[in-house]
Amino acid sequence: MSGIEAMVTDLVKTYHSVSDEHKAMFGTCKGGQEVLGKCPKCGADVVKGKFGAYCTGKCGMNVGKALGVTLSDTQVKSLLQGKKILVKGLKGKKGSYDAYLIPESVQEFSYTKDGKEIKGFQYKFKMEFPPKKDK
């Protein structure tokens, strides 16, 4: 045990600080994540995570999906700037369709999964449909 203690003490003395470049290799610090924009609810940074874009302010805002479709980084950036985005492959009763999503406001949501209630915030969208192409 004393050998391990000496080795750890030596490592701490030698590597007492780690550069941001080396921290970014692990992807767990803010410096290693690209900021996609500002959260519309609390104003904190929105970054891309393992399960989509999320607010670093821990307000519960999630912008990784819209109407069941996973959004690209470019789409998330546009939404956070208040711009409308074209989302393809939305599912409806009569099949899939494309639509422009325009962010209107932020709304609270909740659902139950595996007996546990999950809460958060998401965009409320207004939809605009592209003109149909003549065949």
PDB file of C-alpha atoms in Angstrom:
ATOM      1  CA  MET A   1       0.000   0.000   0.000  1.00  0.00           C
ATOM      2  CA  SER A   2       2.819   2.407   0.780  1.00  0.00           C
ATOM      3  CA  GLY A   3       4.180   1.867  -2.760  1.00  0.00           C
ATOM      4  CA  ILE A   4       0.833   2.758  -4.299  1.00  0.00           C
ATOM      5  CA  GLU A   5       0.545   5.801  -2.032  1.00  0.00           C
ATOM      6  CA  ALA A   6       4.003   6.986  -3.084  1.00  0.00           C
ATOM      7  CA  MET A   7       3.193   6.474  -6.771  1.00  0.00           C
ATOM      8  CA  VAL A   8      -0.102   8.420  -6.518  1.00  0.00           C
ATOM      9  CA  THR A   9       1.616  11.234  -4.600  1.00  0.00           C
ATOM     10  CA  ASP A  10       4.295  11.420  -7.295  1.00  0.00           C
ATOM     11  CA  LEU A  11       1.688  11.455 -10.081  1.00  0.00           C
ATOM     12  CA  VAL A  12      -0.274  14.256  -8.395  1.00  0.00           C
ATOM     13  CA  LYS A  13       2.913  16.337  -8.018  1.00  0.00           C
ATOM     14  CA  THR A  14       3.922  15.745 -11.640  1.00  0.00           C
ATOM     15  CA  TYR A  15       0.492  16.179 -13.267  1.00  0.00           C
ATOM     16  CA  HIS A  16      -1.203  18.670 -10.935  1.00  0.00           C
ATOM     17  CA  SER A  17      -2.818  20.502 -13.854  1.00  0.00           C
ATOM     18  CA  VAL A  18      -4.119  19.264 -17.185  1.00  0.00           C
ATOM     19  CA  SER A  19      -4.367  21.500 -20.234  1.00  0.00           C
ATOM     20  CA  ASP A  20      -7.756  22.162 -21.859  1.00  0.00           C
ATOM     21  CA  GLU A  21      -6.488  20.367 -24.970  1.00  0.00           C
ATOM     22  CA  HIS A  22      -5.926  17.175 -22.985  1.00  0.00           C
ATOM     23  CA  LYS A  23      -9.248  17.560 -21.120  1.00  0.00           C
ATOM     24  CA  ALA A  24     -11.053  17.789 -24.460  1.00  0.00           C
ATOM     25  CA  MET A  25      -9.822  14.289 -25.342  1.00  0.00           C
ATOM     26  CA  PHE A  26     -12.264  12.896 -22.772  1.00  0.00           C
ATOM     27  CA  GLY A  27     -15.293  14.944 -23.869  1.00  0.00           C
ATOM     28  CA  THR A  28     -16.550  15.390 -20.320  1.00  0.00           C
ATOM     29  CA  CYS A  29     -15.703  19.028 -19.796  1.00  0.00           C
ATOM     30  CA  LYS A  30     -17.390  22.083 -21.278  1.00  0.00           C
ATOM     31  CA  GLY A  31     -14.185  22.990 -23.070  1.00  0.00           C
ATOM     32  CA  GLY A  32     -14.409  19.795 -25.112  1.00  0.00           C
ATOM     33  CA  GLN A  33     -17.983  20.316 -26.281  1.00  0.00           C
ATOM     34  CA  GLU A  34     -19.107  22.605 -29.065  1.00  0.00           C
ATOM     35  CA  VAL A  35     -21.643  25.174 -27.892  1.00  0.00           C
ATOM     36  CA  LEU A  36     -24.640  25.039 -30.236  1.00  0.00           C
ATOM     37  CA  GLY A  37     -26.382  28.133 -28.837  1.00  0.00           C
ATOM     38  CA  LYS A  38     -28.133  29.586 -25.806  1.00  0.00           C
ATOM     39  CA  CYS A  39     -31.004  27.892 -23.981  1.00  0.00           C
ATOM     40  CA  PRO A  40     -34.309  29.673 -24.676  1.00  0.00           C
ATOM     41  CA  LYS A  41     -35.485  28.961 -21.129  1.00  0.00           C
ATOM     42  CA  CYS A  42     -32.562  29.943 -18.896  1.00  0.00           C
ATOM     43  CA  GLY A  43     -29.878  31.390 -21.218  1.00  0.00           C
ATOM     44  CA  ALA A  44     -27.169  28.805 -20.416  1.00  0.00           C
ATOM     45  CA  ASP A  45     -25.100  27.116 -23.138  1.00  0.00           C
ATOM     46  CA  VAL A  46     -26.639  24.260 -25.134  1.00  0.00           C
ATOM     47  CA  VAL A  47     -24.155  21.518 -26.049  1.00  0.00           C
ATOM     48  CA  LYS A  48     -24.356  18.187 -27.833  1.00  0.00           C
ATOM     49  CA  GLY A  49     -24.408  15.168 -25.547  1.00  0.00           C
ATOM     50  CA  LYS A  50     -24.703  11.428 -25.944  1.00  0.00           C
ATOM     51  CA  PHE A  51     -28.511  11.560 -26.291  1.00  0.00           C
ATOM     52  CA  GLY A  52     -28.869  14.869 -28.147  1.00  0.00           C
ATOM     53  CA  ALA A  53     -28.466  18.561 -27.411  1.00  0.00           C
ATOM     54  CA  TYR A  54     -29.154  19.701 -23.853  1.00  0.00           C
ATOM     55  CA  CYS A  55     -28.896  22.752 -21.610  1.00  0.00           C
ATOM     56  CA  THR A  56     -25.807  22.909 -19.388  1.00  0.00           C
ATOM     57  CA  GLY A  57     -27.787  25.029 -16.893  1.00  0.00           C
ATOM     58  CA  LYS A  58     -29.704  21.886 -15.885  1.00  0.00           C
ATOM     59  CA  CYS A  59     -33.072  23.620 -16.344  1.00  0.00           C
ATOM     60  CA  GLY A  60     -34.427  20.509 -18.068  1.00  0.00           C
ATOM     61  CA  MET A  61     -34.528  21.938 -21.596  1.00  0.00           C
ATOM     62  CA  ASN A  62     -33.955  19.327 -24.309  1.00  0.00           C
ATOM     63  CA  VAL A  63     -33.530  20.213 -27.988  1.00  0.00           C
ATOM     64  CA  GLY A  64     -32.262  16.916 -29.393  1.00  0.00           C
ATOM     65  CA  LYS A  65     -35.528  15.864 -31.055  1.00  0.00           C
ATOM     66  CA  ALA A  66     -38.579  17.491 -32.591  1.00  0.00           C
ATOM     67  CA  LEU A  67     -41.809  15.523 -33.033  1.00  0.00           C
ATOM     68  CA  GLY A  68     -39.884  12.241 -32.766  1.00  0.00           C
ATOM     69  CA  VAL A  69     -37.191  13.111 -35.320  1.00  0.00           C
ATOM     70  CA  THR A  70     -33.561  13.483 -34.199  1.00  0.00           C
ATOM     71  CA  LEU A  71     -32.229  16.894 -35.216  1.00  0.00           C
ATOM     72  CA  SER A  72     -28.809  17.598 -36.737  1.00  0.00           C
ATOM     73  CA  ASP A  73     -26.419  20.079 -35.123  1.00  0.00           C
ATOM     74  CA  THR A  74     -27.224  22.612 -37.875  1.00  0.00           C
ATOM     75  CA  GLN A  75     -30.961  22.282 -37.225  1.00  0.00           C
ATOM     76  CA  VAL A  76     -30.468  22.713 -33.459  1.00  0.00           C
ATOM     77  CA  LYS A  77     -28.345  25.843 -34.030  1.00  0.00           C
ATOM     78  CA  SER A  78     -31.050  27.321 -36.267  1.00  0.00           C
ATOM     79  CA  LEU A  79     -33.788  26.562 -33.735  1.00  0.00           C
ATOM     80  CA  LEU A  80     -31.811  28.196 -30.942  1.00  0.00           C
ATOM     81  CA  GLN A  81     -31.513  31.311 -33.128  1.00  0.00           C
ATOM     82  CA  GLY A  82     -35.313  31.337 -33.566  1.00  0.00           C
ATOM     83  CA  LYS A  83     -35.207  30.346 -37.242  1.00  0.00           C
ATOM     84  CA  LYS A  84     -37.573  27.918 -38.938  1.00  0.00           C
ATOM     85  CA  ILE A  85     -36.138  24.582 -40.025  1.00  0.00           C
ATOM     86  CA  LEU A  86     -37.218  21.973 -42.554  1.00  0.00           C
ATOM     87  CA  VAL A  87     -37.629  18.550 -40.950  1.00  0.00           C
ATOM     88  CA  LYS A  88     -38.081  15.562 -43.231  1.00  0.00           C
ATOM     89  CA  GLY A  89     -39.639  12.243 -42.332  1.00  0.00           C
ATOM     90  CA  LEU A  90     -42.179  13.329 -39.718  1.00  0.00           C
ATOM     91  CA  LYS A  91     -44.656  10.527 -39.015  1.00  0.00           C
ATOM     92  CA  GLY A  92     -48.396  11.027 -39.420  1.00  0.00           C
ATOM     93  CA  LYS A  93     -51.530   8.913 -39.692  1.00  0.00           C
ATOM     94  CA  LYS A  94     -51.295   8.867 -43.497  1.00  0.00           C
ATOM     95  CA  GLY A  95     -47.551   8.218 -43.686  1.00  0.00           C
ATOM     96  CA  SER A  96     -44.493  10.423 -43.451  1.00  0.00           C
ATOM     97  CA  TYR A  97     -44.300  14.076 -44.462  1.00  0.00           C
ATOM     98  CA  ASP A  98     -41.968  17.061 -44.478  1.00  0.00           C
ATOM     99  CA  ALA A  99     -42.698  20.324 -42.662  1.00  0.00           C
ATOM    100  CA  TYR A 100     -41.080  23.554 -41.544  1.00  0.00           C
ATOM    101  CA  LEU A 101     -40.973  23.880 -37.771  1.00  0.00           C
ATOM    102  CA  ILE A 102     -41.059  27.390 -36.353  1.00  0.00           C
ATOM    103  CA  PRO A 103     -40.257  27.712 -32.621  1.00  0.00           C
ATOM    104  CA  GLU A 104     -43.025  29.631 -30.823  1.00  0.00           C
ATOM    105  CA  SER A 105     -42.318  29.169 -27.133  1.00  0.00           C
ATOM    106  CA  VAL A 106     -41.061  26.738 -24.515  1.00  0.00           C
ATOM    107  CA  GLN A 107     -43.482  24.331 -22.854  1.00  0.00           C
ATOM    108  CA  GLU A 108     -43.234  21.830 -20.023  1.00  0.00           C
ATOM    109  CA  PHE A 109     -43.658  18.108 -20.734  1.00  0.00           C
ATOM    110  CA  SER A 110     -43.839  14.938 -18.675  1.00  0.00           C
ATOM    111  CA  TYR A 111     -44.297  11.236 -19.313  1.00  0.00           C
ATOM    112  CA  THR A 112     -43.983   7.977 -17.425  1.00  0.00           C
ATOM    113  CA  LYS A 113     -41.334   5.430 -18.408  1.00  0.00           C
ATOM    114  CA  ASP A 114     -40.780   2.217 -16.461  1.00  0.00           C
ATOM    115  CA  GLY A 115     -42.949   3.566 -13.619  1.00  0.00           C
ATOM    116  CA  LYS A 116     -40.834   6.724 -13.286  1.00  0.00           C
ATOM    117  CA  GLU A 117     -42.161  10.171 -14.214  1.00  0.00           C
ATOM    118  CA  ILE A 118     -39.816  12.136 -16.460  1.00  0.00           C
ATOM    119  CA  LYS A 119     -40.203  15.922 -16.718  1.00  0.00           C
ATOM    120  CA  GLY A 120     -38.530  18.600 -18.762  1.00  0.00           C
ATOM    121  CA  PHE A 121     -39.022  21.452 -21.210  1.00  0.00           C
ATOM    122  CA  GLN A 122     -39.203  21.499 -24.992  1.00  0.00           C
ATOM    123  CA  TYR A 123     -40.036  23.829 -27.853  1.00  0.00           C
ATOM    124  CA  LYS A 124     -43.635  24.373 -28.879  1.00  0.00           C
ATOM    125  CA  PHE A 125     -43.705  24.501 -32.676  1.00  0.00           C
ATOM    126  CA  LYS A 126     -45.875  26.054 -35.335  1.00  0.00           C
ATOM    127  CA  MET A 127     -45.847  24.001 -38.538  1.00  0.00           C
ATOM    128  CA  GLU A 128     -45.661  25.227 -42.115  1.00  0.00           C
ATOM    129  CA  PHE A 129     -45.886  22.847 -45.041  1.00  0.00           C
ATOM    130  CA  PRO A 130     -43.804  23.218 -48.195  1.00  0.00           C
ATOM    131  CA  PRO A 131     -45.792  23.562 -51.430  1.00  0.00           C
ATOM    132  CA  LYS A 132     -46.639  20.222 -53.064  1.00  0.00           C
ATOM    133  CA  LYS A 133     -44.751  19.414 -56.229  1.00  0.00           C
ATOM    134  CA  ASP A 134     -46.803  18.792 -59.346  1.00  0.00           C
ATOM    135  CA  LYS A 135     -46.316  15.334 -60.782  1.00  0.00           C
TER     136      LYS A 135
END
